[in-house]
GROMACS .gro file of C-alpha atoms in nm:
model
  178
    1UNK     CA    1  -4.161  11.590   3.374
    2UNK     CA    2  -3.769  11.685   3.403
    3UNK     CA    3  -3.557  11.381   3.268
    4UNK     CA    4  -3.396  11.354   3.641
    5UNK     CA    5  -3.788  11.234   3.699
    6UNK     CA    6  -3.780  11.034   3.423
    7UNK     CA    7  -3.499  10.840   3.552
    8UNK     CA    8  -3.550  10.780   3.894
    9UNK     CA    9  -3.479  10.440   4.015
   10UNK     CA   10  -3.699  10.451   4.321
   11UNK     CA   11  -4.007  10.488   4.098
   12UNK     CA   12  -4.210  10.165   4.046
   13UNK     CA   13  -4.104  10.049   3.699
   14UNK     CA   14  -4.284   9.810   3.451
   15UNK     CA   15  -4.198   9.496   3.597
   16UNK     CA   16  -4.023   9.562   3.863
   17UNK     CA   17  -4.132   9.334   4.173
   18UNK     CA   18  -4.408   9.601   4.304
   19UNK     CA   19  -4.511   9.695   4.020
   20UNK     CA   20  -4.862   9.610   3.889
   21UNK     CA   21  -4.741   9.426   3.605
   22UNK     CA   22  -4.525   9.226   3.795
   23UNK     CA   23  -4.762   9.133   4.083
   24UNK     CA   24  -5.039   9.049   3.818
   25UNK     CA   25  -4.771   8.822   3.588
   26UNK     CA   26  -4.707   8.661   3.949
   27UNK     CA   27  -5.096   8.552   3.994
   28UNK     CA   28  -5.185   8.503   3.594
   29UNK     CA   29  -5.151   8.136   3.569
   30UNK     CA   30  -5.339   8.102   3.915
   31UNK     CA   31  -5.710   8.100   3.804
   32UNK     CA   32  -5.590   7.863   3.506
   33UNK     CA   33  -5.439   7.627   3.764
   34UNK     CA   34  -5.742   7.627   4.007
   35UNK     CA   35  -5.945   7.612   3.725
   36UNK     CA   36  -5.799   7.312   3.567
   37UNK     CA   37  -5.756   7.154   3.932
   38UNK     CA   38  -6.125   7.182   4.036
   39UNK     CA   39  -6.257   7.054   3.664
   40UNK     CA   40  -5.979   6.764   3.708
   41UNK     CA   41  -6.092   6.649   4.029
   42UNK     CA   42  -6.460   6.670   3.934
   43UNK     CA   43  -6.440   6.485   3.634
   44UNK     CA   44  -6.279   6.188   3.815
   45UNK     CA   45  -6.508   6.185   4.104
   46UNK     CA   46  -6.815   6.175   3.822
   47UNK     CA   47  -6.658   5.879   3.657
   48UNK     CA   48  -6.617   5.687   4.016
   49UNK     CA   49  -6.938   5.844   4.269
   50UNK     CA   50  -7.112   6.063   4.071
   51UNK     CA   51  -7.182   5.871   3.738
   52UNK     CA   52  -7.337   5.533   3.804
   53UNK     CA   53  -7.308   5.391   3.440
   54UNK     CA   54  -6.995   5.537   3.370
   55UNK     CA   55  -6.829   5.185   3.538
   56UNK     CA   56  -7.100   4.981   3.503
   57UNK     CA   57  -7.074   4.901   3.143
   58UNK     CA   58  -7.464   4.933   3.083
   59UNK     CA   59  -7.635   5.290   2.932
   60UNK     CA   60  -7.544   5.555   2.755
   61UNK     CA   61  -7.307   5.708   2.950
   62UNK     CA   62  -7.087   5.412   3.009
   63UNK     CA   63  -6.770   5.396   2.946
   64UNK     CA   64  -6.800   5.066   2.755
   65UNK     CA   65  -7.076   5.246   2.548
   66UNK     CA   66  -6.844   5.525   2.489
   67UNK     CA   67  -6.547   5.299   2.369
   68UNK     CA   68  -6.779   5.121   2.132
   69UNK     CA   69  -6.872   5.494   1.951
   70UNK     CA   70  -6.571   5.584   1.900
   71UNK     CA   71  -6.384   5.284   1.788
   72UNK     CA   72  -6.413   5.363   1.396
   73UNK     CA   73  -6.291   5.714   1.466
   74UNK     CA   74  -6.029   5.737   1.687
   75UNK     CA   75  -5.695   5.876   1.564
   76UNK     CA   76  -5.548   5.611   1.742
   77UNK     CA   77  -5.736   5.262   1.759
   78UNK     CA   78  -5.519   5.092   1.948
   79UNK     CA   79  -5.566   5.305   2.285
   80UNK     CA   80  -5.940   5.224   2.232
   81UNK     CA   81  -5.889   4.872   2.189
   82UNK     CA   82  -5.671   4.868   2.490
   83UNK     CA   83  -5.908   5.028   2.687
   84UNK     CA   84  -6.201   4.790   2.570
   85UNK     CA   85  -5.968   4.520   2.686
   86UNK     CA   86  -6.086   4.590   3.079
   87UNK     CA   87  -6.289   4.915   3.086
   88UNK     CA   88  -6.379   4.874   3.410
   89UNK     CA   89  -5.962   4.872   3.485
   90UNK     CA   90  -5.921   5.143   3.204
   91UNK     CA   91  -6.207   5.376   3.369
   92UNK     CA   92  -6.084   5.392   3.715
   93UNK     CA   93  -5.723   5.445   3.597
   94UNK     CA   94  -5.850   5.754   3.437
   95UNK     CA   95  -6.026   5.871   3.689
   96UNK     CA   96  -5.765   5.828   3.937
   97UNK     CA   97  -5.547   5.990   3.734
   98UNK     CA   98  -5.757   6.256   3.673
   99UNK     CA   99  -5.799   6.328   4.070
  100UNK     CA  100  -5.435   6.316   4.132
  101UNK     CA  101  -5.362   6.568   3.834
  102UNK     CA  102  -5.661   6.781   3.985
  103UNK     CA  103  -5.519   6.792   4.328
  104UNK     CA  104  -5.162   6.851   4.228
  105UNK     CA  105  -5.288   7.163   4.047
  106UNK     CA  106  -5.509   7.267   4.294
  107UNK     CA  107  -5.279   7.277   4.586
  108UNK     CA  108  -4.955   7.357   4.358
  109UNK     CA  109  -4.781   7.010   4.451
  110UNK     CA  110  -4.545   6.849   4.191
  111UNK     CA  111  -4.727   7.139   3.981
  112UNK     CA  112  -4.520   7.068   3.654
  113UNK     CA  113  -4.564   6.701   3.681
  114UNK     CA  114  -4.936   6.717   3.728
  115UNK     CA  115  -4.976   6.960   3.430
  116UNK     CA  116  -4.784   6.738   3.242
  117UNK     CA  117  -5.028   6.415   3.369
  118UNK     CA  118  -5.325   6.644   3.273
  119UNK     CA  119  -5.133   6.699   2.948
  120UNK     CA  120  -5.161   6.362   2.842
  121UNK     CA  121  -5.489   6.229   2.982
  122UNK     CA  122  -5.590   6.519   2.747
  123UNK     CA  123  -5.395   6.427   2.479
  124UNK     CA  124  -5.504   6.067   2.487
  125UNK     CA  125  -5.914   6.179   2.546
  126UNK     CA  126  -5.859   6.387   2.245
  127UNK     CA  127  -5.684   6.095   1.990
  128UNK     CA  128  -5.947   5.870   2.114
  129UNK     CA  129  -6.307   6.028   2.238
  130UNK     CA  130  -6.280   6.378   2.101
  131UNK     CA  131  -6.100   6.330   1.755
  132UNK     CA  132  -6.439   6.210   1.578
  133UNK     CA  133  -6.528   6.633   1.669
  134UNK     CA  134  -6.640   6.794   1.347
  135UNK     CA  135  -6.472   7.093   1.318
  136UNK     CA  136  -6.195   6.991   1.566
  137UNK     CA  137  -6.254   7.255   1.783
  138UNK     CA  138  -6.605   7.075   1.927
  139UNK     CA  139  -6.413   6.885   2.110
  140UNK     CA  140  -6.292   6.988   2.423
  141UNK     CA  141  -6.014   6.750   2.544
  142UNK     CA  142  -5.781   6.945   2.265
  143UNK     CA  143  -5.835   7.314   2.449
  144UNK     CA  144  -5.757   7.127   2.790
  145UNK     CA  145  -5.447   6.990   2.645
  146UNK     CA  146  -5.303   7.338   2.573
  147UNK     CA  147  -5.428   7.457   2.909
  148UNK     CA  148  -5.146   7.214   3.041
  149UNK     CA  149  -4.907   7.371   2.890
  150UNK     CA  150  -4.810   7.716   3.056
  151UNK     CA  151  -4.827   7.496   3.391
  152UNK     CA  152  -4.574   7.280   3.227
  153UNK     CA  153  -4.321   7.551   3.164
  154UNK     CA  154  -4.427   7.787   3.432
  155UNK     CA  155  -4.516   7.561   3.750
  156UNK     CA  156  -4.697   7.739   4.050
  157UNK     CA  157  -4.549   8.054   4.145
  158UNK     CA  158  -4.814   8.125   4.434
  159UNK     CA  159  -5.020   7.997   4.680
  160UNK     CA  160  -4.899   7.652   4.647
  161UNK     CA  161  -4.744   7.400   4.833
  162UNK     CA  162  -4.418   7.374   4.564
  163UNK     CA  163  -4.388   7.729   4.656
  164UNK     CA  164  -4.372   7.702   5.021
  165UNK     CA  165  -4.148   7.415   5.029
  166UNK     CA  166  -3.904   7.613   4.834
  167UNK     CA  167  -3.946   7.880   5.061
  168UNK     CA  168  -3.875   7.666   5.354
  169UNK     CA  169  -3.566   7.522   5.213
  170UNK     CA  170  -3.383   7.818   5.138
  171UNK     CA  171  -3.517   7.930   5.499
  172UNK     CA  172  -3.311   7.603   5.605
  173UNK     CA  173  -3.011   7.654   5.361
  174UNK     CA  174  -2.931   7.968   5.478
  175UNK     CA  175  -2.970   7.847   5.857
  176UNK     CA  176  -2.735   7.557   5.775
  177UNK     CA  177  -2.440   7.764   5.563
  178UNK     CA  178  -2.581   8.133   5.714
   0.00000   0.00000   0.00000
């Protein structure tokens, strides 16, 4: 290969837009984000349809039950305490939350903002439910946490509804000023 090859700018080039790299960079946070969306919105539904005890404040897997086993080793007391103040209140304000995190990830709305929700239901599951986990890493609300993250920083770069509402006003700014 001459160096005239070498150097030709009409060649696809790491990380230029059509190369491989570049299309695969542009879909790597997409499974993660449909992932996270689906789980999201499942986990609500099973605390409010799916999960019969989980309101009901009788059996195992009730939330009450749940608050009471973990009251001794929670990182942060208080949060349990609050919650055993009205867990009815507490457990469909989770699972709410949980669904509109879910959906906001799943169809790429107010991406970053739902990341950062899912962030901190996370966080909070983890300093309360999870953080008796022996090692740590039993516990899975601290991997979802981190899973947050590069939707935090990144937000949804495709097949999302932030994306195409971007798309449509630029479309409309340059129609407007054009």
């Amino acid at each position: 290969m001459s160096l005239a090859d070498q150097t030709r700018t009409d060649a696809p080039v790491s990380g230029s837009p059509g190369s491989l790299r570049a299309r695969a960079s542009k879909y790597a946070l997409l499974p993660l984000r449909l992932f996270l969306g689906a789980t999201f919105i499942y986990a609500g539904l099973d605390k409010l349809v799916l999960n019969k005890e989980f309101l009901s404040g009788k059996g195992g897997d009730s939330l009450v039950q749940v608050l009471d086993s973990v009251e001794n080793v929670a990182a942060i007391p208080a949060l349990v305490n609050l919650a055993q103040n009205d867990p009815k209140a507490f457990g469909i304000a989770i699972a709410a939350g949980e669904i509109a995190v879910g959906l906001g990830a799943l169809v790429g709305l107010l991406t970053r903002l739902a990341a950062f929700g899912g962030m901190l239901i996370s966080l909070s599951l983890w300093l309360t439910v999870s953080w008796g986990s022996d090692p740590y890493y039993y516990g899975n609300d601290l991997p979802y946490m981190m899973a947050w993250v590069p939707l935090i920083f990144a937000g949804a770069s495709v097949w999302s509804l932030d994306m195409a509402f971007s798309r449509r006003r630029r479309r409309k700014g340059r129609h407007i000023f054009g």
